[in-house]
Amino acid sequence: MSTRVGVVGAAGRMGIAVCQAVLAAPDLELVVAIDPASAGQPIHTLAGCDAATGMIAEDLSAAIDAGAQVLVDFTVADVALATLRFGAANGIHVVCGTTGLSGDAIAELSQSYADAAANAIVAPNFAISAVLMMRLAEQCAPYFDNCEIIELHHDQKVDAPSGTAVETARRIAERRAVTDSGDFGADPTEREVIVGARGAKGAANVNLHSVRLRGLVAHQEVIFGAQGQSLIIRQDSYDRSSFMPGVVLAIARISAFPGLTLGLDALLDR
Ligand code: NAD
């Protein structure tokens, strides 16, 4: 039997790609598309969604009427928080790719999903290559003296640094902590001639630099330094289709992962 999927933020850049991926997956059914900006329009008017039926809905209540079993959210942080609360309250699994959720929001959701009749995943990056990039960075973390991350995205991205960069630094810091290697050394810069030149300070003293350019999609370099050597791990998402195998995998597997899961990693190897 196919899984009944709802897409929140359906008319957005990622939402349209998710609608296309759900329509193309033989075991998934697109039962509701929610986006107030395009409410009332036929879903089939979204690019590449010719096979869809029904109208774009205004709000989450449509997910209950449609009998959605999984909601996929690519919107903005406050809307994603509402979607995740709604899923927990109504027993609908949520696959959330929206970035920028606060630590407080994640803590609240961990609690509510611990007792909920549904599960959720919040993942800052659904590209398999990005998940592996984070794993490799984690593995390298104890062996170097410095680490800086450059993340590069399209010119419409509203948050900085990217969720992937923040999560990569968090995982590097976690690995440094368990291997007793501690934070990376203090920044030698005594004076920033232009404020912000050294980027933002992430976990474990990893400096995070955000580039925004028309033409880019999502890219990241993790640069490790040690005496006389460096290692650069680079990942590129050339278009939004790169995220879809991970989103479809999460939709298929989320029912088997109780509570709130952070990152695609946990779902990947089962
Ligand atoms: P976008 O602005 O193109 O789309 C967001 C959509 O959400 C818009 O169509 C908007 O109308 C809709 N929206 C706003 N309020 C809503 C509401 N109350 N209910 C339903 N829909 C609502 O943005 P985008 O480029 O598609 O990115 C969306 C999010 O996905 C961002 O947080 C981005 O960082 C993230 N993202 C994550 C991944 C990943 O792999 N996890 C990949 C790319 C982008």
Coordinates of C-alpha atoms and ligand atoms in Angstrom, one line a residue:
M1 CA 0.0 0.0 0.0
S2 CA 1.3 3.5 -0.8
T3 CA 2.2 6.0 1.8
R4 CA 0.0 9.1 1.9
V5 CA 2.2 12.2 1.8
G6 CA 1.5 15.9 2.3
V7 CA 3.9 18.7 1.4
V8 CA 4.0 21.9 3.4
G9 CA 5.6 24.8 1.5
A10 CA 4.5 23.0 -1.7
A11 CA 4.9 26.0 -4.0
G12 CA 8.4 26.9 -2.8
R13 CA 11.6 25.9 -4.5
M14 CA 12.1 22.8 -2.4
G15 CA 8.4 22.1 -2.0
I16 CA 7.9 21.8 -5.8
A17 CA 10.9 19.4 -6.1
V18 CA 9.3 17.3 -3.2
C19 CA 5.9 17.2 -5.0
Q20 CA 7.7 16.0 -8.2
A21 CA 9.6 13.3 -6.3
V22 CA 6.5 12.1 -4.5
L23 CA 4.5 11.9 -7.7
A24 CA 7.4 10.0 -9.3
A25 CA 7.8 7.5 -6.5
P26 CA 5.7 4.3 -7.1
D27 CA 5.0 3.7 -3.4
L28 CA 4.1 7.3 -2.4
E29 CA 0.9 9.2 -3.0
L30 CA 0.7 13.1 -2.9
V31 CA -2.6 13.6 -1.0
V32 CA -2.2 17.3 0.0
A33 CA -0.1 20.3 -1.0
I34 CA -0.1 23.2 1.5
D35 CA 1.1 26.7 0.8
P36 CA -0.9 29.9 1.6
A37 CA 1.0 31.9 -1.0
S38 CA -0.6 29.7 -3.8
A39 CA -3.7 28.4 -2.0
G40 CA -6.6 27.7 -4.4
Q41 CA -4.4 27.0 -7.4
P42 CA -4.5 23.5 -8.9
I43 CA -1.5 21.4 -7.8
H44 CA -0.9 20.4 -11.4
T45 CA 0.1 24.0 -12.2
L46 CA 3.3 23.6 -10.2
A47 CA 6.3 22.9 -12.5
G48 CA 6.6 19.1 -13.3
C49 CA 3.5 18.2 -11.3
D50 CA 1.1 17.5 -14.2
A51 CA 0.0 14.2 -12.8
A52 CA -1.3 15.8 -9.5
T53 CA -4.9 16.3 -8.7
G54 CA -6.6 18.7 -6.3
M55 CA -5.9 22.3 -5.2
I56 CA -3.2 23.8 -3.1
A57 CA -4.5 24.1 0.5
E58 CA -4.2 27.1 2.8
D59 CA -3.2 25.4 6.1
L60 CA -2.3 22.3 8.0
S61 CA -5.9 21.3 8.7
A62 CA -6.1 20.0 5.1
A63 CA -3.6 17.3 6.1
I64 CA -6.2 15.7 8.4
D65 CA -9.0 15.9 5.8
A66 CA -6.6 14.3 3.3
G67 CA -5.6 11.5 5.6
A68 CA -1.8 12.3 5.3
Q69 CA 0.5 9.8 7.0
V70 CA 3.7 11.8 6.5
L71 CA 4.1 15.6 6.2
V72 CA 7.2 16.9 4.5
D73 CA 8.1 20.5 5.4
F74 CA 10.3 22.9 3.5
T75 CA 9.2 26.4 4.6
V76 CA 10.7 28.7 7.2
A77 CA 11.6 28.0 10.8
D78 CA 8.5 29.2 12.6
V79 CA 6.2 27.4 10.1
A80 CA 8.2 24.2 10.4
L81 CA 7.9 24.4 14.2
A82 CA 4.1 24.6 13.8
T83 CA 4.2 21.7 11.4
L84 CA 6.2 19.6 13.8
R85 CA 3.9 20.4 16.7
F86 CA 0.9 19.6 14.5
G87 CA 2.4 16.2 13.5
A88 CA 3.0 15.3 17.2
A89 CA -0.5 16.4 18.2
N90 CA -2.2 14.6 15.4
G91 CA -0.2 11.4 15.0
I92 CA 1.2 12.3 11.5
H93 CA 5.0 11.7 10.9
V94 CA 7.0 14.7 9.8
V95 CA 10.1 14.9 7.6
C96 CA 11.4 18.4 8.1
G97 CA 14.2 19.9 5.9
T98 CA 13.6 23.5 7.0
T99 CA 16.7 25.0 8.5
G100 CA 17.0 27.6 11.3
L101 CA 15.1 25.8 14.1
S102 CA 16.4 27.0 17.5
G103 CA 18.0 24.8 20.1
D104 CA 14.9 25.6 22.3
A105 CA 12.6 24.4 19.6
I106 CA 14.5 21.2 19.1
A107 CA 14.5 20.6 22.9
E108 CA 10.7 21.1 23.0
L109 CA 10.1 18.8 20.1
S110 CA 12.3 16.0 21.5
Q111 CA 10.0 16.1 24.5
S112 CA 6.8 16.1 22.6
Y113 CA 7.8 13.4 20.2
A114 CA 9.0 11.2 23.1
D115 CA 5.3 10.6 23.9
A116 CA 3.7 11.2 20.5
A117 CA 1.9 8.7 18.3
A118 CA 4.1 9.8 15.4
N119 CA 7.8 10.3 14.6
A120 CA 9.8 13.1 13.1
I121 CA 13.1 13.8 11.5
V122 CA 14.7 17.2 11.2
A123 CA 17.7 17.2 8.8
P124 CA 19.6 20.3 7.6
N125 CA 20.7 18.4 4.5
F126 CA 19.1 15.5 2.7
A127 CA 21.8 15.1 0.1
I128 CA 23.6 11.8 0.7
S129 CA 26.9 13.4 -0.3
A130 CA 26.4 16.0 2.3
V131 CA 25.6 13.4 5.0
L132 CA 28.9 11.6 4.1
M133 CA 30.8 14.9 4.0
M134 CA 29.7 15.4 7.7
R135 CA 30.7 11.9 8.6
L136 CA 34.2 12.3 7.0
A137 CA 34.6 15.7 8.8
E138 CA 33.7 14.0 12.1
Q139 CA 36.3 11.3 11.4
C140 CA 39.0 13.8 10.6
A141 CA 38.2 16.1 13.5
P142 CA 40.7 14.8 16.2
Y143 CA 43.8 14.9 13.8
F144 CA 44.1 18.6 13.0
D145 CA 45.0 21.9 14.7
N146 CA 42.5 24.2 12.9
C147 CA 39.2 23.9 11.0
E148 CA 37.2 26.4 9.0
I149 CA 34.0 25.9 7.1
I150 CA 33.0 27.8 4.0
E151 CA 29.4 27.3 3.0
L152 CA 28.2 28.6 -0.4
H153 CA 24.5 29.0 -1.3
H154 CA 22.2 30.7 -3.8
D155 CA 21.3 34.4 -3.4
Q156 CA 17.8 33.8 -2.0
K157 CA 18.8 31.9 1.1
V158 CA 17.4 33.8 4.1
D159 CA 19.4 32.3 7.0
A160 CA 23.2 32.3 7.6
P161 CA 25.2 30.3 8.4
S162 CA 23.6 27.3 6.8
G163 CA 22.1 24.6 8.9
T164 CA 24.6 22.1 7.4
A165 CA 27.6 24.3 8.4
V166 CA 26.3 24.6 12.0
E167 CA 25.6 20.9 12.2
T168 CA 29.0 20.0 10.7
A169 CA 30.8 22.2 13.4
R170 CA 28.6 20.6 16.1
R171 CA 29.6 17.1 15.0
I172 CA 33.3 18.0 14.7
A173 CA 33.1 19.5 18.3
E174 CA 31.3 16.4 19.6
R175 CA 34.0 14.1 18.1
R176 CA 36.8 16.4 19.5
A177 CA 35.2 16.2 22.9
V178 CA 34.9 12.3 23.0
T179 CA 38.5 12.0 21.8
D180 CA 39.8 14.5 24.4
S181 CA 41.1 16.8 21.7
G182 CA 39.1 19.8 22.9
D183 CA 38.3 22.9 21.0
F184 CA 40.6 24.1 18.2
G185 CA 43.2 26.7 19.1
A186 CA 42.2 30.4 19.7
D187 CA 41.9 32.7 16.7
P188 CA 45.2 34.6 16.2
T189 CA 43.4 37.6 14.8
E190 CA 43.8 40.6 17.1
R191 CA 42.0 43.2 14.9
E192 CA 39.4 42.7 12.3
V193 CA 39.9 45.6 9.8
I194 CA 36.4 45.0 8.6
V195 CA 34.1 43.4 11.3
G196 CA 33.1 39.9 10.3
A197 CA 36.2 39.2 8.2
R198 CA 36.9 36.0 10.2
G199 CA 33.4 34.7 9.9
A200 CA 31.1 33.5 12.7
K201 CA 32.4 31.3 15.6
G202 CA 30.9 27.8 15.5
A203 CA 31.3 25.0 17.9
A204 CA 34.8 24.0 18.9
N205 CA 36.1 27.4 17.6
V206 CA 35.4 26.4 14.0
N207 CA 35.0 29.6 11.9
L208 CA 32.0 29.6 9.6
H209 CA 32.0 31.7 6.4
S210 CA 28.8 32.2 4.3
V211 CA 28.9 33.0 0.6
R212 CA 25.7 34.0 -1.2
L213 CA 25.8 34.0 -5.0
R214 CA 23.3 33.8 -7.8
G215 CA 23.8 30.6 -9.7
L216 CA 24.9 28.5 -6.8
V217 CA 22.6 25.9 -5.1
A218 CA 24.2 24.4 -1.9
H219 CA 28.0 23.7 -1.5
Q220 CA 30.4 23.4 1.4
E221 CA 34.1 23.1 2.1
V222 CA 35.4 21.8 5.4
I223 CA 39.1 22.8 5.6
F224 CA 41.4 21.2 8.2
G225 CA 44.9 22.4 8.8
A226 CA 48.0 20.9 10.5
Q227 CA 51.7 21.6 10.3
G228 CA 52.7 21.6 6.6
Q229 CA 49.4 20.1 5.4
S230 CA 45.7 20.6 4.9
L231 CA 42.7 18.5 4.0
I232 CA 39.7 19.9 2.2
I233 CA 36.4 18.0 2.0
R234 CA 34.1 19.5 -0.5
Q235 CA 30.5 18.7 -1.3
D236 CA 28.3 20.2 -4.0
S237 CA 24.5 20.0 -4.7
Y238 CA 24.2 21.2 -8.3
D239 CA 20.4 21.2 -8.2
R240 CA 17.5 20.5 -5.9
S241 CA 17.0 17.0 -7.2
S242 CA 20.2 16.1 -5.2
F243 CA 18.0 16.3 -2.0
M244 CA 15.2 14.1 -3.2
P245 CA 16.6 10.5 -2.8
G246 CA 17.2 11.4 0.9
V247 CA 13.7 12.9 1.3
V248 CA 12.1 9.9 -0.2
L249 CA 14.2 7.6 1.9
A250 CA 13.2 9.5 5.1
I251 CA 9.5 9.3 4.1
A252 CA 9.8 5.6 3.7
R253 CA 11.7 4.9 6.9
I254 CA 10.4 7.5 9.4
S255 CA 7.7 5.3 10.8
A256 CA 10.4 2.9 12.1
F257 CA 12.3 5.6 14.0
P258 CA 10.5 6.5 17.3
G259 CA 10.8 10.0 18.7
L260 CA 12.6 12.9 17.1
T261 CA 15.6 12.1 14.9
L262 CA 18.2 14.7 14.0
G263 CA 20.0 14.3 10.7
L264 CA 19.6 11.8 7.9
D265 CA 22.6 9.7 9.2
A266 CA 20.6 7.6 11.6
L267 CA 18.1 6.5 8.8
L268 CA 20.8 5.9 6.2
D269 CA 22.3 2.7 7.3
R270 CA 19.2 0.6 8.0
Ligands
NAD1 P1 11.1 29.0 -0.6 O1 11.0 30.4 0.0 O2 11.3 28.8 -2.0 O3 9.8 28.2 -0.1 C1 9.2 28.3 1.1 C2 7.7 28.1 0.9 O4 7.1 28.0 2.1 C3 7.1 29.3 0.1 O5 6.4 28.8 -1.0 C4 6.1 29.9 1.1 O6 4.9 30.4 0.5 C5 5.8 28.7 2.0 N1 5.2 29.0 3.2 C6 5.3 30.1 4.0 N2 4.5 30.1 5.1 C7 3.8 28.9 5.0 C8 2.8 28.3 5.8 N3 2.3 28.9 6.9 N4 2.4 27.0 5.4 C9 2.8 26.4 4.3 N5 3.7 27.0 3.5 C10 4.2 28.2 3.8 O7 12.3 28.3 0.2 P2 13.2 27.0 -0.2 O8 14.4 27.4 -1.0 O9 12.3 26.0 -0.8 O10 13.7 26.5 1.2 C11 12.9 26.1 2.2 C12 13.7 25.6 3.4 O11 14.4 24.4 3.1 C13 14.8 26.6 3.9 O12 14.8 26.6 5.3 C14 16.0 26.0 3.3 O13 17.2 26.4 4.1 C15 15.7 24.6 3.5 N6 16.5 23.6 2.7 C16 16.8 22.5 3.2 C17 17.5 21.5 2.5 C18 17.7 20.2 3.1 O14 18.3 19.2 2.5 N7 17.3 20.0 4.4 C19 17.8 21.7 1.2 C20 17.5 23.0 0.6 C21 16.8 23.9 1.3

